[in-house]
Amino acid sequence: MIEYIEWKRAAREIPEEDQSDFYDQPLPCTTIYQYQTSKLSLPSHRSHFSLKFTLDGQEDYCFGRRRTKLLPGMALFSNDGSDHDSSVQNEVHSLSIYLPKDVANNLTGQAIAGAMSALDQHSNAGAEHDIPQVAFTLSRRTQQALNSFVARCPGHSFLGDNDALQLLSWRLTEHALRDILKQAPPWALQSVTKASVREELIVRVLRARDYLNDTRGNGYDLDGLATLACLSPYHLLRTFSDVIGETPGSYARKQRLESAMTAIEAGEEFHSVARKAGYQSVRRFKDALKKHQTATAHDRLMPN
C-alpha cells in the first residue's frame, strides 16, 4: 500500500490543526508528496522518518536555532520524532518520501550494517547508531534514482497498490542513506554524548566540506574555514577528521587534484594546471596526480 499526493497550489499556509492527523499518528503506509507552490509555512512539528528533495527553487528549514537552505541537488533527512519547521517564499518544486517506522528501521539498519561492514568496524557492530538529521548533497547515483522516481510518479493523487512505485521509493531511500552515511556517519564523534550537540558539529563540518567542494580546494585556509564552520581551528581539525576521515587540508588537496584532472582531460597544459593546483614542480604534481588516481580507482572498487 502506498499513498501518493500531488499538490499544486499558488499559495497556502497549513495551520497546525490540519497537519496533526498526519504527524501525530503512526504512518500506515509509504506516503509520497510531490508539490509545487510559491508560499508554504509549516509550524514546528514532529516529523516521521522522511527524505525531502528540492527539485527546483529553495526551501528553508529550521531546527531550533539552526537553519538550513535546501537547494536542487540536495536532500534533507529527518529521523522519526525529530522537530522542525519549514517555509517557502518563492516558486519551488519538491518531493518528500515518508516511510512507516518498521520499513524505515529495516532500511536504515541494512544501510548502517553494510557501511560498517565495508569499513570493517567490527568493534562497533553491536552499537546503536541514530542517523543525524542533516541536509546532504546527492551523489550521481542518487540523483539518477531521484530522476527515475520522479519520471514514474503518476500525474494524480491516489491511495492503493503500486508495487513499482513503492519499490522505486525504497531504492531511492537506500541510495540516499548511503550518501548520508558517507557524508555524515552516525558513528563519528561518539565521544560527544549529547545527540543534539553531535548533530550540530556534524552540520558544521559539512558546511566546511561543502565550501571546499565549491572552491575545489583553492585558497585553502584553516583559520578562514574554521570561522566559516563557527569552530576553532583545533576543533575543526578534530571534528573534520572524525566525520570526513581526513584533515581539511588533505580533503582540499584532493579537490584540487580532481579539478586538475578535469582540466587536463579538457586539454589544458600540465604546467598551467600544476600551478593552479599549488605545485611548483610538474614532476611532483604528476606524482601526486598518479597517487590520487590510484586511490580513486581503489575507492570505486569498494562496495557502495
Coordinates of C-alpha atoms in Angstrom, one line a residue:
M1 CA 0.0 0.0 0.0
I2 CA 1.3 3.5 -0.9
E3 CA -0.3 6.9 -0.9
Y4 CA 0.8 9.4 -3.5
I5 CA -0.3 13.1 -3.1
E6 CA 0.4 15.6 -5.8
W7 CA -0.2 19.2 -4.7
K8 CA 0.0 22.3 -6.9
R9 CA -1.1 25.5 -5.3
A10 CA -0.2 29.1 -5.9
A11 CA -0.2 29.8 -2.2
R12 CA -1.1 28.1 1.1
E13 CA -0.4 28.1 4.8
I14 CA -1.2 24.9 6.6
P15 CA -2.5 25.5 10.1
E16 CA -1.2 23.2 12.9
E17 CA -4.6 21.5 13.3
D18 CA -4.7 20.4 9.7
Q19 CA -1.4 18.6 10.0
S20 CA -1.9 16.9 13.4
D21 CA -3.6 13.8 12.0
F22 CA -0.6 13.2 9.7
Y23 CA 2.3 13.9 12.0
D24 CA 0.8 12.8 15.3
Q25 CA -0.4 9.3 14.2
P26 CA 1.7 6.3 13.2
L27 CA 2.2 6.3 9.4
P28 CA 0.1 3.4 7.9
C29 CA 2.0 3.2 4.6
T30 CA 4.6 4.8 2.4
T31 CA 3.5 8.3 1.6
I32 CA 4.8 10.5 -1.2
Y33 CA 4.2 14.2 -1.5
Q34 CA 5.1 16.0 -4.7
Y35 CA 4.3 19.7 -4.6
Q36 CA 4.7 22.9 -6.4
T37 CA 4.0 26.2 -4.6
S38 CA 5.2 29.7 -4.2
K39 CA 4.3 30.0 -0.5
L40 CA 4.3 27.4 2.2
S41 CA 4.6 27.7 6.0
L42 CA 4.6 24.7 8.3
P43 CA 4.9 25.5 12.1
S44 CA 7.2 23.4 14.2
H45 CA 6.1 19.8 14.1
R46 CA 7.4 16.3 14.9
S47 CA 8.3 14.5 11.7
H48 CA 8.0 10.9 10.6
F49 CA 11.1 9.3 9.0
S50 CA 11.4 11.3 5.8
L51 CA 13.6 12.4 2.9
K52 CA 12.9 15.7 1.3
F53 CA 14.2 16.5 -2.1
T54 CA 14.1 20.0 -3.7
L55 CA 13.7 19.6 -7.4
D56 CA 13.6 23.4 -8.2
G57 CA 13.8 26.5 -6.1
Q58 CA 14.6 26.8 -2.5
E59 CA 13.1 25.7 0.9
D60 CA 14.1 26.9 4.3
Y61 CA 14.1 24.6 7.3
C62 CA 14.6 25.5 10.9
F63 CA 15.7 23.0 13.7
G64 CA 15.6 25.1 16.8
R65 CA 18.2 27.8 16.2
R66 CA 19.8 26.1 13.2
R67 CA 18.6 27.0 9.8
T68 CA 19.2 25.1 6.5
K69 CA 18.5 26.1 3.0
L70 CA 17.6 23.2 0.7
L71 CA 18.5 23.6 -3.0
P72 CA 18.4 21.4 -6.1
G73 CA 20.9 18.6 -5.8
M74 CA 20.4 18.4 -2.0
A75 CA 18.1 16.5 0.3
L76 CA 17.1 16.6 3.9
F77 CA 16.9 13.6 6.1
S78 CA 14.6 13.7 9.2
N79 CA 14.5 10.8 11.7
D80 CA 11.3 9.7 13.3
G81 CA 10.3 12.1 16.1
S82 CA 12.6 15.0 15.1
D83 CA 11.2 18.5 15.3
H84 CA 11.5 21.2 12.7
D85 CA 9.5 23.9 10.8
S86 CA 9.7 24.9 7.2
S87 CA 8.8 27.7 4.8
V88 CA 8.8 28.6 1.1
Q89 CA 8.8 32.2 -0.1
N90 CA 9.4 31.6 -3.8
E91 CA 8.4 29.2 -6.5
V92 CA 9.5 25.7 -5.5
H93 CA 9.1 22.1 -6.7
S94 CA 9.7 19.5 -4.1
L95 CA 9.2 15.8 -3.4
S96 CA 9.0 14.2 0.1
I97 CA 9.1 10.5 1.0
Y98 CA 7.6 9.4 4.4
L99 CA 8.2 5.8 5.5
P100 CA 6.4 3.8 8.2
K101 CA 8.7 3.1 11.2
D102 CA 9.2 -0.6 10.5
V103 CA 10.2 0.0 6.9
A104 CA 12.5 2.9 7.9
N105 CA 14.1 0.8 10.6
N106 CA 14.7 -2.1 8.2
L107 CA 16.3 0.2 5.5
T108 CA 18.5 2.2 7.9
G109 CA 19.6 -1.0 9.7
Q110 CA 20.7 -2.6 6.4
A111 CA 22.4 0.6 5.3
I112 CA 24.3 1.0 8.5
A113 CA 25.3 -2.6 8.7
G114 CA 26.5 -2.5 5.1
A115 CA 28.5 0.7 5.6
M116 CA 30.1 -0.6 8.8
S117 CA 31.0 -3.9 7.2
A118 CA 32.7 -2.1 4.3
L119 CA 34.6 0.0 6.8
D120 CA 35.4 -3.2 8.8
Q121 CA 34.1 -1.5 12.0
H122 CA 33.6 -4.8 13.9
S123 CA 34.2 -3.0 17.3
N124 CA 31.0 -1.0 16.7
A125 CA 28.9 -3.9 15.4
G126 CA 26.7 -4.1 18.4
A127 CA 26.3 -0.3 18.9
E128 CA 23.1 1.5 18.2
H129 CA 23.6 4.4 15.8
D130 CA 20.9 7.1 15.0
I131 CA 21.4 8.8 11.7
P132 CA 21.7 12.5 12.3
Q133 CA 19.0 14.9 11.0
V134 CA 21.0 16.6 8.2
A135 CA 20.9 18.1 4.8
F136 CA 23.3 16.4 2.4
T137 CA 24.4 16.5 -1.3
L138 CA 23.1 13.9 -3.6
S139 CA 25.6 11.6 -5.3
R140 CA 25.3 11.0 -9.1
R141 CA 23.7 7.6 -8.4
T142 CA 21.1 9.0 -6.0
Q143 CA 20.3 11.9 -8.4
Q144 CA 19.7 9.3 -11.2
A145 CA 17.5 7.3 -8.8
L146 CA 15.6 10.5 -8.0
N147 CA 15.1 11.4 -11.7
S148 CA 13.8 7.9 -12.4
F149 CA 11.4 8.1 -9.4
V150 CA 10.0 11.5 -10.5
A151 CA 9.6 10.2 -14.1
R152 CA 7.5 7.3 -12.8
C153 CA 5.3 9.3 -10.5
P154 CA 1.6 9.4 -11.7
G155 CA 0.0 12.7 -12.6
H156 CA -2.7 12.4 -9.9
S157 CA -3.1 11.6 -6.2
F158 CA -4.1 8.1 -5.2
L159 CA -4.1 5.6 -2.4
G160 CA -3.7 1.9 -3.3
D161 CA -1.3 -0.7 -4.6
N162 CA 1.6 0.3 -6.8
D163 CA 4.4 -2.1 -6.2
A164 CA 6.7 -0.5 -8.8
L165 CA 6.4 3.0 -7.3
Q166 CA 6.9 1.7 -3.8
L167 CA 10.0 -0.3 -4.8
L168 CA 11.5 2.8 -6.5
S169 CA 10.8 4.8 -3.4
W170 CA 12.7 2.3 -1.3
R171 CA 15.6 2.1 -3.7
L172 CA 15.8 5.9 -3.7
T173 CA 15.9 5.9 0.1
E174 CA 18.6 3.2 0.1
H175 CA 20.8 5.4 -2.2
A176 CA 20.1 8.5 -0.1
L177 CA 21.0 6.7 3.1
R178 CA 24.3 5.6 1.6
D179 CA 25.1 9.2 0.8
I180 CA 24.3 10.3 4.4
L181 CA 26.5 7.5 5.8
K182 CA 29.4 8.6 3.7
Q183 CA 29.0 12.3 4.4
A184 CA 27.8 12.3 8.0
P185 CA 28.5 8.8 9.5
P186 CA 26.5 8.4 12.8
W187 CA 29.4 6.6 14.5
A188 CA 31.5 9.7 14.2
L189 CA 32.1 11.9 17.3
Q190 CA 30.8 9.2 19.6
S191 CA 32.7 10.9 22.4
V192 CA 30.1 13.6 22.2
T193 CA 27.3 12.1 24.3
K194 CA 24.6 14.7 23.7
A195 CA 22.9 13.8 20.3
S196 CA 21.9 17.4 19.5
V197 CA 25.5 18.7 20.0
R198 CA 26.8 15.8 17.9
E199 CA 24.4 16.7 15.1
E200 CA 25.3 20.3 15.2
L201 CA 29.0 19.5 15.0
I202 CA 28.4 17.3 12.0
V203 CA 26.4 20.0 10.3
R204 CA 29.3 22.5 10.8
V205 CA 31.8 20.0 9.4
L206 CA 29.6 19.5 6.4
R207 CA 29.4 23.3 5.9
A208 CA 33.2 23.4 5.8
R209 CA 33.3 20.4 3.4
D210 CA 30.7 21.9 1.1
Y211 CA 32.8 25.1 0.9
L212 CA 35.9 23.1 -0.1
N213 CA 33.8 21.4 -2.7
D214 CA 32.5 24.7 -4.1
T215 CA 36.0 26.3 -4.2
R216 CA 37.6 23.0 -5.5
G217 CA 40.1 23.3 -2.6
N218 CA 41.6 26.5 -3.9
G219 CA 42.7 29.2 -1.5
Y220 CA 42.5 26.7 1.4
D221 CA 43.0 28.5 4.8
L222 CA 42.4 26.7 8.0
D223 CA 41.6 29.8 10.0
G224 CA 39.1 31.1 7.4
L225 CA 37.5 27.6 7.1
A226 CA 37.2 27.4 10.9
T227 CA 35.5 30.8 11.0
L228 CA 33.0 29.6 8.4
A229 CA 32.2 26.5 10.4
C230 CA 32.0 28.5 13.7
L231 CA 34.7 26.3 15.3
S232 CA 38.2 26.9 16.5
P233 CA 40.9 25.7 14.1
Y234 CA 41.8 23.0 16.7
H235 CA 38.2 21.7 16.9
L236 CA 37.7 21.9 13.2
L237 CA 40.7 19.7 12.6
R238 CA 39.5 17.1 15.2
T239 CA 35.8 17.0 14.1
F240 CA 36.5 17.2 10.4
S241 CA 38.9 14.3 10.6
D242 CA 36.5 12.2 12.6
V243 CA 33.5 12.9 10.4
I244 CA 35.1 13.0 6.9
G245 CA 38.0 10.6 7.6
E246 CA 40.8 13.0 6.7
T247 CA 42.0 16.5 7.6
P248 CA 40.6 19.5 5.8
G249 CA 44.0 20.2 4.2
S250 CA 44.1 16.7 2.8
Y251 CA 40.4 17.0 1.6
A252 CA 41.2 20.4 -0.1
R253 CA 44.2 18.8 -1.8
K254 CA 42.1 16.0 -3.2
Q255 CA 39.6 18.6 -4.5
R256 CA 42.4 20.5 -6.3
L257 CA 43.6 17.3 -7.9
E258 CA 40.1 16.4 -9.0
S259 CA 39.8 19.8 -10.6
A260 CA 43.2 19.3 -12.2
M261 CA 42.2 16.0 -13.7
T262 CA 39.2 17.7 -15.3
A263 CA 41.3 20.5 -16.7
I264 CA 43.9 18.0 -18.2
E265 CA 41.1 16.0 -19.8
A266 CA 39.9 19.2 -21.3
G267 CA 43.3 19.8 -22.9
E268 CA 44.9 22.3 -20.6
E269 CA 48.7 22.2 -20.3
F270 CA 50.3 20.3 -17.4
H271 CA 52.5 23.2 -16.2
S272 CA 49.5 25.5 -16.1
V273 CA 47.3 23.0 -14.2
A274 CA 50.2 22.3 -11.8
R275 CA 50.5 25.9 -10.8
K276 CA 46.7 26.3 -10.3
A277 CA 46.8 23.2 -8.0
G278 CA 49.6 24.7 -5.9
Y279 CA 52.5 22.7 -7.2
Q280 CA 55.8 24.4 -8.2
S281 CA 57.2 21.3 -9.8
V282 CA 55.4 19.5 -12.7
R283 CA 57.1 16.3 -11.6
R284 CA 55.8 16.5 -8.1
F285 CA 52.4 17.3 -9.5
K286 CA 52.4 14.3 -11.7
D287 CA 53.4 12.1 -8.8
A288 CA 50.6 13.4 -6.7
L289 CA 48.1 13.0 -9.5
K290 CA 49.2 9.4 -10.1
K291 CA 48.8 8.6 -6.4
H292 CA 45.4 10.3 -6.4
Q293 CA 44.2 8.4 -9.5
T294 CA 45.3 5.1 -7.9
A295 CA 43.5 5.9 -4.6
T296 CA 40.4 7.0 -6.5
A297 CA 40.3 3.8 -8.6
H298 CA 40.6 1.7 -5.4
D299 CA 37.7 3.7 -3.8
R300 CA 35.5 3.0 -6.8
L301 CA 36.1 -0.7 -6.4
M302 CA 34.8 -0.6 -2.8
P303 CA 31.1 -1.5 -2.2
N304 CA 28.7 1.3 -2.0

